XYZ file of C-alpha atoms in Angstrom:
782
model
C 0.000 0.000 0.000
C 2.810 2.425 0.956
C 4.560 1.823 -2.359
C 1.397 2.574 -4.327
C 0.836 5.711 -2.288
C 4.376 6.970 -2.927
C 3.960 6.176 -6.635
C 0.705 8.171 -6.716
C 2.357 11.232 -5.164
C 5.394 10.936 -7.449
C 3.241 10.742 -10.578
C 1.152 13.720 -9.472
C 4.209 15.900 -8.869
C 5.829 14.718 -12.126
C 2.756 15.615 -14.172
C 2.451 19.022 -12.487
C 6.072 20.062 -12.974
C 6.459 18.273 -16.304
C 3.571 20.207 -17.836
C 5.098 23.502 -16.769
C 8.556 22.512 -18.057
C 7.186 21.459 -21.444
C 5.204 24.687 -21.803
C 8.282 26.713 -20.884
C 10.506 24.708 -23.218
C 8.374 24.561 -26.351
C 6.010 27.533 -25.886
C 8.097 30.176 -24.116
C 6.572 33.609 -23.566
C 8.046 36.431 -25.640
C 10.742 38.497 -23.931
C 9.377 41.638 -22.278
C 9.966 44.922 -23.988
C 12.707 46.945 -22.374
C 10.706 50.161 -22.541
C 7.013 50.539 -23.169
C 6.658 54.148 -24.241
C 5.160 55.932 -27.162
C 7.532 58.340 -28.757
C 5.200 59.926 -31.276
C 1.780 58.927 -32.370
C -1.028 59.877 -34.723
C -4.677 58.868 -34.652
C -3.775 57.032 -31.522
C -1.721 59.994 -30.354
C -0.600 58.381 -27.144
C 2.748 59.565 -25.947
C 3.887 58.923 -22.391
C 1.161 57.626 -20.110
C 0.061 59.058 -16.813
C 2.969 57.383 -15.058
C 5.407 57.932 -17.881
C 4.990 54.587 -19.654
C 2.514 53.290 -22.190
C 0.693 50.004 -21.958
C 1.180 47.280 -24.565
C -1.865 45.695 -26.102
C -3.028 42.194 -25.404
C -5.273 42.029 -28.362
C -5.927 41.482 -32.039
C -6.976 43.286 -35.209
C -9.723 43.391 -37.826
C -9.405 44.152 -41.496
C -11.995 46.902 -41.232
C -10.303 48.617 -38.285
C -8.808 51.987 -39.234
C -5.064 52.331 -39.003
C -3.237 55.170 -37.273
C -1.094 57.517 -39.316
C 2.457 58.778 -39.211
C 4.290 60.653 -36.483
C 3.218 64.020 -35.192
C 4.191 66.533 -32.562
C 2.195 69.219 -30.810
C 2.161 72.433 -28.774
C -0.496 73.590 -26.340
C -2.811 76.429 -25.319
C -5.506 76.756 -22.659
C -9.126 77.341 -23.745
C -12.000 78.569 -21.615
C -14.982 77.003 -19.839
C -13.384 74.009 -18.204
C -11.592 72.659 -21.267
C -7.849 72.883 -21.815
C -6.196 72.457 -25.183
C -2.627 71.565 -26.002
C -1.991 73.412 -29.243
C -3.150 76.470 -31.187
C -6.304 75.896 -33.202
C -4.676 76.081 -36.626
C -5.411 72.424 -37.348
C -2.133 71.378 -35.793
C -2.059 68.261 -33.603
C -3.755 69.113 -30.328
C -4.739 67.498 -27.051
C -7.699 68.694 -25.030
C -8.719 67.735 -21.503
C -12.134 67.740 -19.854
C -12.632 67.211 -16.132
C -10.000 66.880 -13.441
C -7.979 64.317 -11.493
C -8.774 66.048 -8.191
C -10.983 63.998 -5.848
C -12.650 67.224 -4.711
C -13.577 68.412 -8.195
C -17.166 68.210 -9.510
C -15.980 65.568 -11.994
C -15.327 61.850 -11.607
C -12.810 61.585 -14.422
C -10.204 63.302 -16.544
C -10.776 62.802 -20.284
C -7.990 63.519 -22.759
C -9.081 64.027 -26.364
C -7.088 64.556 -29.535
C -8.032 66.392 -32.694
C -6.389 63.580 -34.669
C -9.619 61.854 -35.657
C -11.587 63.863 -33.025
C -11.189 60.883 -30.711
C -11.039 60.115 -27.000
C -7.468 59.138 -26.238
C -7.694 58.467 -22.535
C -10.236 58.448 -19.698
C -8.868 58.253 -16.146
C -11.148 57.856 -13.124
C -10.334 60.007 -10.111
C -12.340 58.078 -7.504
C -9.969 57.310 -4.588
C -10.905 53.614 -4.793
C -10.142 53.180 -8.476
C -6.415 52.805 -9.133
C -4.316 50.488 -11.262
C -4.080 47.214 -9.319
C -1.519 45.369 -11.439
C 2.191 45.800 -10.736
C 1.680 47.697 -7.505
C 4.546 50.169 -7.046
C 6.076 48.950 -10.333
C 4.475 51.601 -12.526
C 6.262 54.245 -10.505
C 4.692 57.432 -9.240
C 1.954 59.229 -11.150
C 2.916 62.575 -12.665
C 0.056 62.853 -15.127
C -0.534 62.031 -18.766
C 1.736 64.393 -20.724
C 1.554 63.208 -24.360
C 5.318 63.743 -24.263
C 7.729 63.499 -27.189
C 11.444 63.856 -27.720
C 12.691 67.428 -27.995
C 13.783 68.763 -30.382
C 11.656 66.687 -32.748
C 13.074 65.094 -35.860
C 12.876 67.133 -39.046
C 10.180 65.894 -41.475
C 12.901 65.919 -44.122
C 14.431 62.492 -43.526
C 17.528 63.450 -45.515
C 18.575 65.737 -42.674
C 20.362 64.269 -39.651
C 18.258 63.672 -36.579
C 18.948 66.184 -33.799
C 20.132 64.841 -30.463
C 17.238 65.018 -27.939
C 17.834 67.104 -24.828
C 14.576 66.357 -23.036
C 10.896 65.408 -23.291
C 8.424 68.002 -24.469
C 5.119 68.198 -22.589
C 2.113 68.475 -24.903
C -0.734 68.459 -22.374
C -1.125 68.925 -18.609
C -4.374 67.717 -17.051
C -6.126 69.667 -14.278
C -5.700 68.148 -10.837
C -2.591 66.148 -11.764
C 0.728 66.349 -9.891
C 2.208 67.855 -13.070
C -0.174 70.805 -12.816
C 0.552 71.190 -9.100
C 4.270 71.356 -9.937
C 3.629 74.234 -12.340
C 4.281 72.343 -15.582
C 2.730 73.794 -18.726
C 2.278 72.504 -22.239
C 5.433 73.309 -24.179
C 7.821 72.769 -21.239
C 10.721 70.350 -21.769
C 11.504 67.966 -18.884
C 15.249 67.391 -18.534
C 15.404 65.444 -15.231
C 13.164 63.823 -12.636
C 14.265 62.474 -9.264
C 17.856 63.501 -10.127
C 17.760 61.209 -13.167
C 18.441 62.917 -16.541
C 15.668 62.432 -19.114
C 17.168 63.348 -22.508
C 14.632 61.107 -24.288
C 11.416 59.203 -23.660
C 13.165 55.948 -22.858
C 15.154 57.572 -20.053
C 12.066 59.471 -18.905
C 10.082 56.228 -18.589
C 12.914 54.540 -16.692
C 13.230 57.481 -14.309
C 9.491 57.545 -13.563
C 9.407 53.787 -12.944
C 12.148 54.278 -10.375
C 9.946 56.558 -8.270
C 7.233 55.614 -5.784
C 3.719 56.965 -5.232
C 3.189 59.539 -2.480
C 6.824 60.650 -2.538
C 8.298 64.038 -3.418
C 10.850 64.291 -6.208
C 12.656 67.158 -7.880
C 11.616 68.042 -11.413
C 13.890 69.991 -13.777
C 12.518 71.473 -16.984
C 13.000 74.186 -19.605
C 10.389 76.834 -20.341
C 10.260 78.627 -23.665
C 12.772 76.277 -25.283
C 12.952 76.139 -29.075
C 15.237 74.447 -31.558
C 17.251 77.669 -31.658
C 17.423 78.630 -27.956
C 17.562 76.531 -24.777
C 14.930 78.455 -22.817
C 14.742 79.154 -19.080
C 15.847 76.425 -16.660
C 13.406 75.777 -13.808
C 13.071 73.395 -10.881
C 10.143 72.380 -8.710
C 9.275 69.733 -6.152
C 6.375 67.488 -7.092
C 4.517 64.972 -4.954
C 3.749 61.962 -7.135
C 0.440 60.160 -6.867
C -0.706 56.596 -7.433
C -1.571 55.648 -11.008
C -5.343 55.992 -11.488
C -7.484 53.485 -13.302
C -7.277 54.152 -17.018
C -10.686 53.067 -18.241
C -9.848 53.981 -21.837
C -6.293 54.170 -23.067
C -4.395 53.414 -26.275
C -2.716 50.048 -26.691
C 0.238 49.074 -28.855
C -0.074 45.617 -30.336
C 2.027 45.697 -33.506
C 5.660 44.686 -32.790
C 6.652 45.941 -36.246
C 5.465 49.461 -35.354
C 5.777 49.766 -31.564
C 5.360 53.564 -31.585
C 1.926 53.473 -33.213
C -1.191 53.030 -31.160
C -4.167 50.900 -32.098
C -7.290 52.836 -33.160
C -8.603 55.202 -30.512
C -12.117 55.483 -29.116
C -15.164 56.928 -30.905
C -13.417 57.686 -34.208
C -15.859 58.676 -36.962
C -16.040 58.654 -40.762
C -18.616 58.791 -43.558
C -20.692 55.677 -44.157
C -22.888 56.952 -47.001
C -22.485 60.030 -49.193
C -24.390 60.806 -52.398
C -25.170 57.170 -53.128
C -21.676 55.892 -52.356
C -21.854 53.405 -49.469
C -18.852 52.220 -47.451
C -18.474 48.405 -47.361
C -18.139 46.772 -43.956
C -14.623 45.512 -44.660
C -13.297 48.894 -45.835
C -11.972 51.623 -43.524
C -13.079 54.791 -45.363
C -14.649 55.969 -48.605
C -12.303 56.848 -51.456
C -10.861 60.322 -51.031
C -12.082 60.586 -47.428
C -9.563 60.826 -44.571
C -11.247 61.423 -41.238
C -9.603 58.812 -39.027
C -6.121 59.934 -39.897
C -6.184 63.736 -40.109
C -6.400 66.625 -37.684
C -9.796 68.236 -37.175
C -10.371 71.894 -36.380
C -11.004 72.627 -32.706
C -13.923 75.053 -32.526
C -13.906 78.046 -30.141
C -15.382 77.388 -26.702
C -19.130 77.952 -26.426
C -20.072 79.783 -23.179
C -23.485 78.152 -23.320
C -21.933 74.680 -23.245
C -19.338 74.540 -20.462
C -17.059 71.550 -19.949
C -17.236 70.720 -23.636
C -15.131 70.787 -26.779
C -16.168 70.559 -30.425
C -14.276 69.383 -33.511
C -15.119 70.151 -37.137
C -13.940 68.605 -40.380
C -15.107 69.497 -43.892
C -15.107 66.925 -46.691
C -15.682 69.203 -49.734
C -15.335 66.417 -52.292
C -18.353 64.741 -50.666
C -20.245 67.940 -49.916
C -20.481 67.313 -46.199
C -19.211 68.785 -42.948
C -18.867 66.773 -39.718
C -19.031 68.245 -36.218
C -18.424 66.234 -33.053
C -18.948 67.689 -29.588
C -17.957 66.074 -26.288
C -19.451 67.361 -23.019
C -18.444 66.003 -19.622
C -21.183 65.795 -17.019
C -20.612 66.830 -13.413
C -21.486 64.970 -10.247
C -24.847 65.687 -8.669
C -24.193 68.302 -5.944
C -24.546 67.051 -2.353
C -25.383 63.516 -3.507
C -24.403 60.864 -0.931
C -23.408 58.429 -3.665
C -22.447 58.858 -7.291
C -25.140 58.592 -9.925
C -24.636 57.500 -13.525
C -24.379 61.170 -14.453
C -20.985 61.392 -12.726
C -19.570 58.887 -15.235
C -21.252 60.310 -18.331
C -19.563 61.922 -21.314
C -22.069 63.263 -23.843
C -21.292 63.011 -27.543
C -23.123 64.603 -30.441
C -22.400 63.765 -34.091
C -23.626 66.166 -36.746
C -23.589 65.760 -40.539
C -24.234 68.958 -42.490
C -25.091 68.999 -46.175
C -22.964 71.726 -47.810
C -24.198 71.101 -51.349
C -27.057 72.772 -53.217
C -28.989 69.513 -53.544
C -30.495 67.007 -51.109
C -27.991 64.311 -50.098
C -28.348 60.843 -48.639
C -25.824 60.846 -45.777
C -24.764 58.561 -42.942
C -21.777 58.159 -40.632
C -19.852 55.276 -39.074
C -18.599 55.595 -35.498
C -16.336 53.276 -33.557
C -16.744 52.212 -29.961
C -14.371 52.439 -26.980
C -11.012 50.660 -27.074
C -8.286 49.774 -24.599
C -10.362 48.885 -21.541
C -8.379 47.374 -18.628
C -7.497 43.683 -18.424
C -6.374 43.938 -14.812
C -5.684 40.682 -13.014
C -5.615 38.619 -16.194
C -3.176 36.093 -14.694
C -5.719 35.006 -12.054
C -9.059 36.086 -13.584
C -8.602 35.145 -17.257
C -10.977 32.171 -17.100
C -13.168 33.187 -14.172
C -15.030 36.310 -15.313
C -18.724 36.127 -14.443
C -20.986 37.265 -17.269
C -24.346 36.567 -18.867
C -22.232 34.987 -21.636
C -21.427 32.109 -19.276
C -18.074 30.343 -19.172
C -16.909 31.717 -22.529
C -16.605 35.304 -21.295
C -13.334 37.087 -21.951
C -11.569 39.902 -20.153
C -13.230 42.268 -22.655
C -16.496 41.455 -24.428
C -19.025 43.445 -26.415
C -22.339 43.770 -24.581
C -25.548 45.114 -26.069
C -29.227 45.679 -25.438
C -32.014 45.835 -28.034
C -35.716 46.595 -28.189
C -37.796 43.726 -29.492
C -41.523 44.422 -29.853
C -41.461 46.722 -26.845
C -39.352 44.376 -24.708
C -35.697 44.914 -23.829
C -33.302 42.055 -24.589
C -29.642 41.799 -23.607
C -26.720 39.904 -25.093
C -22.944 39.554 -25.286
C -20.445 38.869 -28.058
C -17.451 37.256 -26.357
C -13.961 38.161 -27.489
C -13.374 34.589 -28.667
C -16.469 34.790 -30.876
C -15.229 38.063 -32.311
C -11.717 36.735 -32.925
C -12.896 33.630 -34.756
C -15.485 35.757 -36.607
C -18.468 33.741 -35.385
C -20.105 36.854 -33.882
C -23.018 37.994 -35.990
C -23.869 41.562 -37.022
C -26.885 43.263 -35.480
C -29.059 44.506 -38.320
C -32.756 44.204 -37.510
C -33.687 45.441 -34.020
C -33.229 48.920 -32.524
C -30.203 49.367 -30.277
C -30.804 50.356 -26.672
C -27.118 50.391 -25.706
C -23.857 48.815 -26.786
C -20.489 48.809 -25.080
C -17.360 46.951 -24.051
C -17.618 44.964 -20.834
C -14.493 44.443 -18.705
C -14.149 42.723 -15.319
C -15.370 45.518 -13.065
C -15.829 48.422 -15.500
C -17.523 49.096 -18.796
C -17.688 51.758 -21.495
C -21.025 51.959 -23.299
C -22.812 54.110 -25.866
C -26.481 54.852 -25.185
C -28.224 56.456 -28.200
C -30.607 59.258 -27.221
C -33.810 59.083 -29.268
C -37.424 60.022 -28.699
C -38.790 56.682 -29.899
C -36.969 53.661 -28.420
C -38.288 51.514 -31.277
C -36.579 53.692 -33.911
C -34.031 51.656 -35.880
C -31.313 54.286 -35.904
C -28.435 52.087 -37.090
C -28.522 49.881 -40.154
C -25.748 47.622 -38.890
C -23.727 47.068 -35.720
C -20.441 45.224 -36.245
C -18.416 43.746 -33.358
C -14.723 43.798 -34.236
C -11.268 42.998 -32.997
C -8.795 45.818 -32.370
C -5.061 45.628 -32.976
C -2.918 42.538 -33.477
C -3.681 39.097 -32.087
C -1.607 37.912 -29.122
C 0.927 35.196 -29.899
C 0.183 33.217 -26.747
C -2.945 31.085 -27.024
C -3.633 31.351 -23.291
C -4.001 35.142 -23.671
C -6.764 34.931 -26.267
C -9.371 36.113 -23.761
C -7.406 39.334 -23.279
C -8.117 40.370 -26.861
C -9.064 44.011 -27.271
C -12.492 44.218 -28.879
C -14.870 46.995 -29.841
C -17.618 47.660 -32.402
C -18.750 50.021 -35.138
C -22.173 51.635 -35.484
C -23.282 52.248 -39.073
C -25.970 54.904 -39.246
C -29.029 54.312 -41.423
C -28.847 56.823 -44.328
C -31.003 59.939 -44.059
C -31.819 62.411 -46.813
C -30.655 65.868 -45.747
C -31.742 69.076 -47.459
C -29.174 71.693 -48.537
C -27.766 73.609 -45.572
C -29.485 71.333 -43.053
C -28.002 68.735 -40.703
C -28.514 65.307 -39.220
C -27.630 65.339 -35.519
C -27.485 62.311 -33.191
C -26.870 62.369 -29.448
C -25.193 59.711 -27.303
C -24.554 59.263 -23.634
C -21.198 57.575 -23.077
C -21.098 55.729 -19.759
C -17.471 55.343 -18.644
C -17.452 53.890 -15.175
C -17.717 51.024 -12.696
C -20.250 48.222 -12.996
C -22.297 49.289 -9.990
C -25.789 47.764 -10.383
C -27.618 50.997 -9.548
C -25.563 52.978 -12.075
C -26.077 50.482 -14.890
C -29.784 50.227 -14.130
C -30.153 53.996 -14.685
C -29.131 53.435 -18.318
C -31.024 50.166 -18.807
C -27.920 47.996 -18.533
C -28.634 46.387 -15.162
C -29.219 42.960 -16.742
C -25.512 42.798 -17.614
C -24.730 42.260 -13.918
C -24.776 38.500 -13.413
C -23.810 36.556 -10.284
C -23.884 33.163 -11.979
C -25.211 30.156 -10.154
C -26.807 30.732 -6.770
C -27.476 34.418 -7.399
C -30.386 34.011 -4.999
C -27.848 33.610 -2.204
C -25.130 35.920 -3.612
C -27.325 39.052 -3.681
C -28.551 38.801 -0.029
C -24.980 38.008 1.054
C -23.699 41.119 -0.701
C -26.377 43.223 0.977
C -25.337 41.835 4.367
C -21.661 42.312 3.525
C -22.159 45.968 2.553
C -24.168 46.497 5.750
C -21.315 45.160 7.868
C -18.862 47.317 5.914
C -20.974 50.356 6.708
C -20.538 49.522 10.398
C -16.807 48.714 10.500
C -15.346 50.354 7.358
C -13.262 47.302 6.377
C -14.381 44.556 3.996
C -11.961 42.031 5.519
C -13.671 42.396 8.908
C -17.051 42.457 7.142
C -16.294 39.054 5.557
C -15.307 37.691 8.983
C -18.591 38.978 10.416
C -20.521 37.452 7.516
C -18.787 34.100 8.110
C -19.656 34.182 11.812
C -23.306 34.896 10.999
C -23.375 31.959 8.567
C -21.687 29.611 11.045
C -23.993 30.645 13.879
C -27.012 30.007 11.669
C -25.604 26.581 10.842
C -24.527 25.797 14.401
C -27.271 23.204 15.091
C -26.159 21.237 12.029
C -22.411 21.623 12.543
C -22.782 20.781 16.238
C -24.485 17.556 15.301
C -21.753 16.922 12.752
C -19.051 17.404 15.390
C -20.902 15.167 17.848
C -21.203 12.530 15.153
C -17.450 12.692 14.598
C -16.802 12.299 18.335
C -19.190 9.368 18.508
C -17.381 7.747 15.588
C -14.046 8.100 17.415
C -15.496 6.403 20.511
C -16.832 3.527 18.411
C -13.500 2.898 16.729
C -12.335 0.153 19.170
C -15.513 -1.827 18.525
C -15.279 -1.273 14.772
C -11.704 -2.542 14.880
C -12.761 -5.683 16.724
C -15.503 -6.308 14.180
C -12.937 -5.929 11.402
C -10.709 -8.553 13.044
C -13.610 -10.957 13.672
C -14.963 -10.745 10.098
C -11.652 -10.460 8.339
C -12.113 -11.397 4.690
C -15.901 -11.304 5.022
C -16.767 -7.796 3.861
C -20.538 -8.293 3.648
C -20.745 -9.795 7.135
C -18.543 -7.044 8.523
C -20.735 -4.374 6.891
C -23.922 -5.856 8.389
C -22.368 -6.100 11.827
C -21.099 -2.518 11.599
C -24.530 -1.246 10.563
C -26.030 -2.975 13.589
C -23.468 -1.235 15.789
C -24.323 2.140 14.260
C -28.044 1.568 14.846
C -27.357 0.661 18.436
C -25.700 4.029 19.074
C -27.890 6.101 16.727
C -24.939 6.991 14.503
C -25.305 7.893 10.798
C -22.199 8.103 8.575
C -23.993 10.593 6.324
C -25.033 13.023 9.047
C -21.990 15.216 8.380
C -22.767 15.688 4.687
C -25.682 18.094 5.091
C -23.605 21.073 6.363
C -21.220 20.589 3.453
C -24.025 20.669 0.884
C -25.591 23.723 2.546
C -22.285 25.606 2.403
C -21.781 25.014 -1.341
C -24.232 27.770 -2.425
C -22.688 30.127 0.151
C -19.170 29.390 -1.090
C -20.137 29.807 -4.757
C -22.190 32.925 -4.024
C -19.320 34.612 -2.174
C -16.831 33.609 -4.884
C -19.041 35.097 -7.610
C -19.616 38.218 -5.540
C -15.871 38.791 -5.284
C -15.627 38.466 -9.062
C -18.519 40.821 -9.830
C -18.944 43.453 -7.113
C -16.677 46.424 -7.854
C -16.902 47.523 -4.211
C -14.763 44.537 -3.231
C -12.176 45.347 -5.901
C -9.170 46.987 -4.308
C -10.698 46.583 -0.836
C -7.709 45.834 1.449
C -7.601 43.309 4.252
C -5.470 45.647 6.373
C -4.481 48.795 4.457
C -4.027 49.863 0.838
C -0.523 51.037 1.792
C 0.519 47.416 2.347
C 1.032 45.359 -0.796
C 0.008 42.087 0.838
C -3.744 41.397 0.640
C -4.448 44.915 -0.632
C -7.262 43.602 -2.873
C -9.742 41.078 -1.474
C -11.014 40.265 -4.976
C -7.519 39.068 -6.001
C -4.915 36.680 -4.544
C -3.040 38.169 -1.573
C 0.302 38.364 -3.492
C 2.821 38.198 -0.636
C 5.976 37.864 -2.740
C 6.756 38.232 -6.450
C 8.550 34.936 -6.993
C 8.440 34.511 -10.773
C 12.193 35.236 -11.222
C 13.117 32.306 -8.947
C 10.220 29.956 -9.859
C 10.177 30.143 -13.667
C 8.549 26.848 -14.596
C 5.166 27.205 -12.948
C 5.109 30.765 -11.600
C 4.220 32.855 -14.627
C 1.117 34.442 -16.094
C 0.207 31.078 -17.607
C 1.482 28.941 -14.709
C -0.626 27.011 -12.252
C 0.536 29.094 -9.315
C 0.924 32.516 -10.907
C 3.772 35.000 -10.490
C 3.134 35.624 -6.769
C 3.484 33.537 -3.629
C 0.122 33.710 -1.871
C 0.075 33.184 1.891
C -3.639 32.958 2.657
C -4.251 29.758 0.597
C -1.374 28.112 2.529
C -2.962 29.092 5.855
C -6.327 27.862 4.579
C -4.987 24.419 3.663
C -3.052 24.144 6.941
C -6.273 24.783 8.871
C -8.124 22.303 6.666
C -5.529 19.652 7.531
C -5.784 20.425 11.251
C -9.559 20.366 11.104
C -9.477 17.077 9.216
C -7.140 15.574 11.808
C -9.413 16.591 14.663
C -12.565 15.381 12.961
C -11.359 12.132 11.418
C -11.353 9.023 13.648
C -8.235 6.827 13.855
C -7.813 4.271 11.088
C -9.040 0.784 11.977
C -7.250 -1.079 9.178
C -4.682 -0.674 6.444
C -7.252 0.311 3.835
C -8.714 3.076 6.005
C -5.224 4.362 6.774
C -4.475 4.487 3.064
C -7.697 6.400 2.381
C -6.850 8.942 5.058
C -3.373 9.455 3.615
C -4.759 9.994 0.149
C -7.331 12.427 1.567
C -4.578 14.357 3.322
C -2.392 14.741 0.279
C -5.311 15.424 -2.023
C -6.099 18.338 0.271
C -2.562 19.631 -0.297
C -3.047 19.145 -4.031
C -6.297 21.103 -3.748
C -4.201 23.917 -2.291
C -2.298 24.085 -5.585
C -5.540 24.138 -7.544
C -6.969 26.981 -5.431
C -3.717 28.900 -5.088
C -5.055 31.856 -7.090
C -8.479 32.279 -5.474
C -9.425 35.731 -4.120
C -8.036 36.683 -0.725
C -11.574 37.429 0.494
C -12.576 33.815 -0.119
C -9.559 32.618 1.875
C -10.621 34.897 4.747
C -14.030 33.187 4.670
C -12.466 29.700 4.749
C -9.954 30.610 7.468
C -12.654 32.066 9.709
C -14.914 29.085 9.111
C -12.123 26.600 9.863
C -11.182 28.358 13.098
C -14.846 28.279 14.117
C -15.064 24.540 13.385
C -11.864 23.789 15.314
C -13.044 25.781 18.330
C -16.454 24.140 18.087
C -14.823 20.721 18.099
C -12.527 21.461 21.029
C -15.202 23.097 23.203
C -17.962 20.617 22.431
C -18.652 18.173 25.318
C -18.229 14.529 24.504
C -21.470 12.701 23.657
C -23.122 10.706 26.432
C -22.571 7.020 25.725
C -23.920 5.926 29.143
C -26.929 4.231 27.602
C -24.623 1.695 25.984
C -21.156 2.143 27.411
C -18.218 0.811 25.499
C -17.791 -1.990 28.050
C -21.256 -3.274 27.089
C -21.037 -2.621 23.360
C -21.901 -5.373 20.944
C -18.814 -7.149 19.713
C -20.326 -10.370 18.428
C -23.174 -10.546 15.960
C -24.705 -13.694 14.530
C -25.018 -12.958 10.833
C -27.906 -14.569 8.994
C -28.628 -14.691 5.307
C -30.098 -11.599 3.673
C -33.728 -11.144 4.690
C -33.276 -12.928 8.037
C -32.979 -11.068 11.326
C -29.665 -10.750 13.102
C -29.389 -12.038 16.633
C -27.140 -10.584 19.301
C -25.427 -13.603 20.839
C -22.896 -12.188 23.250
C -22.123 -9.117 25.278
C -18.883 -8.186 26.901
């Protein structure tokens, strides 16, 4: 038996480590890029990100996705009425910001737009709970998104030698960012940060990554610098922040062109013009360049604060396009945020500039670059109405069907393999991209909800496909809305309005815009929703979700105490009966049926049922699944720390506790695609240790070799289960740890059952076994 047991363990370990070695040997991950920055960029004009680095894409591309253009550079100016621009309005490349990064501002986000395609380049949430959760303290401190580029820029004439960069030119400074607090302005050239020279973007990114959030560093920069004169040297101290959640941001998925971003969000072109219709697979009509050119930034309108408008004329098609973005403010004095706080309004206007009526329509793209945070532990566990096939980013939609609202999802895998269908028949209520805890959706504003405003809705893949098959569910996906053509009279316009929801998947917020059905708690939602209500109630009392989970566990265990008490008593009774069971095993050795009948008679004598302990286990399954799904769905539990957000360990109860980054020393099975992940997690180890202790206290001593073997296998299978559940959320481990401690205390404090009615000295040890159907007769007592 011992040899077979050792062989079982050896084979298990060999398979586990062998799989990881083979994957590492024959399917190695690509080497990481040394620097992930954008030096210059067009339609996806993403330069340096908010922390100084740009994020690579984890996604794929579609043939009908527009491509970004060549390199650009920009200057900056400041407009009025809450909007700030980053260049003079002479149709030069410009960046405009709406909102603020200040927690105390009337806005919940900072939106950076570019006139290259009149697109949204970046949307950062300023809620104190919504930060980047991946690579804690590895992104460096947050200075602000600067759209930086090397200075002086290269001459467009490639025959001339490239000038040697002396610093990084700032093209935009967002309100409420540390960069603004430090006095930086668009046009300044950063030469050093934290005493590290930054002659180019690569060095700038490295210097920023070497800093830490909530620390003060010295910033050196030039003001008024040109290619001919160095400008004025200045210094200032800046307190860096923590990188905010970037709900929308450009990604870079093409290794051949690492400085070009994938298509940005809400880019627009002509779909129909004077009888010429744009095919689905084609980017733009012949002679039309709207994705890839700079639009005019219109003067600020005092009647429309917190907004910016772009205009582009297409004279060869006799049409003029105007897009206006307006950022909504939070409701004053509201106790909680409403959907309005996360709303960016968008209007699209087509004006007929010809002398004749024209049949016109536009095509507009959806949001791109939503976060794939926690992909290494959540890649296959996202909870969605799509079921088990959900990806890290999917396209969600709602339609009106004969007066009834219906909801659906195109998963990223369906979009990649082109099995996702086009929506062509029913009116669209909303459509957006659904991430783990956040979403970005377009809600058309129309008087009649049954109006079929769009002739076709096409889900599509954005950027290049990832090389690694295990990362397929990280694919960046979006969609295109193709307006139904409308005949427009000379000098008149077609104008459509959208509400763009860019925020967390809070049920109340989504319900305001008719998207509440997209919140799904999977199986046992009937238990998950009441548990969440109770959990939020406890959090309101104590202000810590870790303690709230402990309180929830105690409530559950107290409610189940009558059952678990009986279970513990049953286990004690079984331990007391072990001597008699052992004697029966010796007496009926080799006679399994006779031994089983005699043992059943013994159990009946002492009112013992072997299955009495199963009921509490079955009752706890819905609770376990409900809590697990809640941790994967409820955004309030995201980034909720066990102790403090300033401590890396267990700083997010919806993720593994991540005690130590051990991937460099555990390469075979500790990667993004490994069984254990790149972090050593402590709470699952504590959970399994308590399970083993609890099992030891509950399980009676083995009466024979077979029982001993079964107990050994059970023990080591529990350890193996620890490997399988090594990446579960920390909040779930807190639930298991609290429950195990309760069970152990319950076992130790429980009085032993009263066996006086049939003491062990008078227990039956000899049973006359008759044939089946005949009664058994007790023949002897001791």
